[in-house]
Coordinates of C-alpha atoms in Angstrom, one line a residue:
M1 CA 98.8 -43.7 52.4
R2 CA 97.6 -46.1 49.8
V3 CA 94.0 -45.4 50.3
L4 CA 94.7 -41.6 50.2
F5 CA 96.3 -42.3 46.8
V6 CA 93.4 -44.2 45.5
I7 CA 90.9 -41.6 46.7
S8 CA 92.9 -38.8 45.1
L9 CA 93.0 -40.8 41.7
F10 CA 89.2 -41.2 42.0
I11 CA 88.7 -37.5 42.5
L12 CA 91.1 -36.7 39.8
G13 CA 89.2 -39.1 37.4
V14 CA 85.8 -37.5 38.4
F15 CA 87.2 -34.0 37.6
Q16 CA 88.7 -35.2 34.4
H17 CA 85.4 -36.8 33.2
T18 CA 83.5 -33.7 34.0
F19 CA 86.1 -31.6 32.3
W20 CA 85.9 -33.6 29.1
F21 CA 82.4 -35.0 29.0
G22 CA 80.2 -32.7 31.3
P23 CA 77.6 -30.5 30.2
N24 CA 80.0 -27.5 30.3
G25 CA 83.0 -29.7 29.3
Y26 CA 85.5 -29.5 26.4
F27 CA 83.3 -31.4 23.8
A28 CA 80.2 -29.4 24.7
L29 CA 82.1 -26.2 24.3
R30 CA 83.4 -27.4 20.8
Q31 CA 79.8 -28.3 19.8
H32 CA 78.4 -24.9 21.0
T33 CA 81.2 -23.0 19.1
Q34 CA 80.2 -24.8 15.9
E35 CA 76.6 -24.0 16.5
I36 CA 77.6 -20.4 17.1
Q37 CA 79.5 -20.0 13.9
L38 CA 76.6 -21.7 11.8
Q39 CA 74.2 -19.2 13.5
L40 CA 76.5 -16.3 12.7
G41 CA 76.7 -17.3 9.1
F42 CA 72.9 -17.4 9.0
N43 CA 72.4 -14.2 10.5
R44 CA 74.9 -12.7 8.1
S45 CA 72.8 -13.9 5.2
L46 CA 69.8 -12.5 6.9
L47 CA 71.4 -9.1 7.2
E48 CA 72.4 -9.1 3.6
R49 CA 68.7 -10.0 2.6
N50 CA 67.4 -7.4 4.8
R51 CA 69.8 -4.8 3.2
E52 CA 68.6 -5.8 -0.2
L53 CA 65.0 -5.4 0.8
R54 CA 65.5 -2.1 2.2
Q55 CA 67.3 -1.0 -1.0
E56 CA 64.3 -2.4 -3.0
I57 CA 61.8 -0.5 -0.7
A58 CA 63.8 2.8 -1.2
E59 CA 63.8 2.2 -4.9
L60 CA 59.9 1.6 -5.0
R61 CA 59.3 4.8 -3.0
A62 CA 61.4 6.8 -5.2
N63 CA 60.2 5.5 -8.6
R64 CA 56.5 5.2 -9.2
E65 CA 57.0 3.5 -12.8
R66 CA 58.9 0.6 -11.2
I67 CA 55.8 -0.1 -9.0
E68 CA 53.6 0.0 -12.3
E69 CA 56.3 -2.2 -14.0
I70 CA 56.0 -4.9 -11.2
A71 CA 52.2 -4.7 -11.2
R72 CA 52.0 -5.3 -14.9
H73 CA 54.5 -8.1 -15.0
D74 CA 53.6 -10.0 -11.8
L75 CA 50.0 -9.3 -11.3
G76 CA 48.9 -8.7 -15.0
M77 CA 47.8 -5.0 -14.4
V78 CA 45.9 -3.4 -17.3
G79 CA 45.9 0.3 -17.2
E80 CA 42.8 2.5 -17.8
G81 CA 42.0 2.9 -21.6
E82 CA 44.4 0.1 -22.6
V83 CA 43.3 -3.1 -24.3
F84 CA 44.5 -6.5 -23.3
Y85 CA 45.2 -9.1 -25.9
L86 CA 46.1 -12.7 -25.0
V87 CA 48.1 -14.5 -27.7
V88 CA 47.7 -18.2 -27.3
P89 CA 50.2 -20.4 -29.3
P90 CA 48.7 -23.1 -31.7
R91 CA 48.2 -26.6 -30.4
S92 CA 50.7 -29.0 -31.8
E93 CA 49.1 -32.0 -33.3
H94 CA 50.7 -35.3 -31.9

């Protein structure tokens, strides 16, 4: 009878170890839950960024002047018949 009790305790201990520390155990589940929450937050930020980009694309398709404004500001575009002047600040003497 005592041997059966010891074997039962051993089997119970193995099951408990697997439940808590196994690859699909409690602590692994908590870790995966945290990783999922982080990934969901990252996905939400990407969805928001995609929404903003779609809105910007729609704005650029609808407004040709906005495209020209961006080209002038970011790329230094000079239109046909325009003259470009570069004003350089004076050097300070130190």
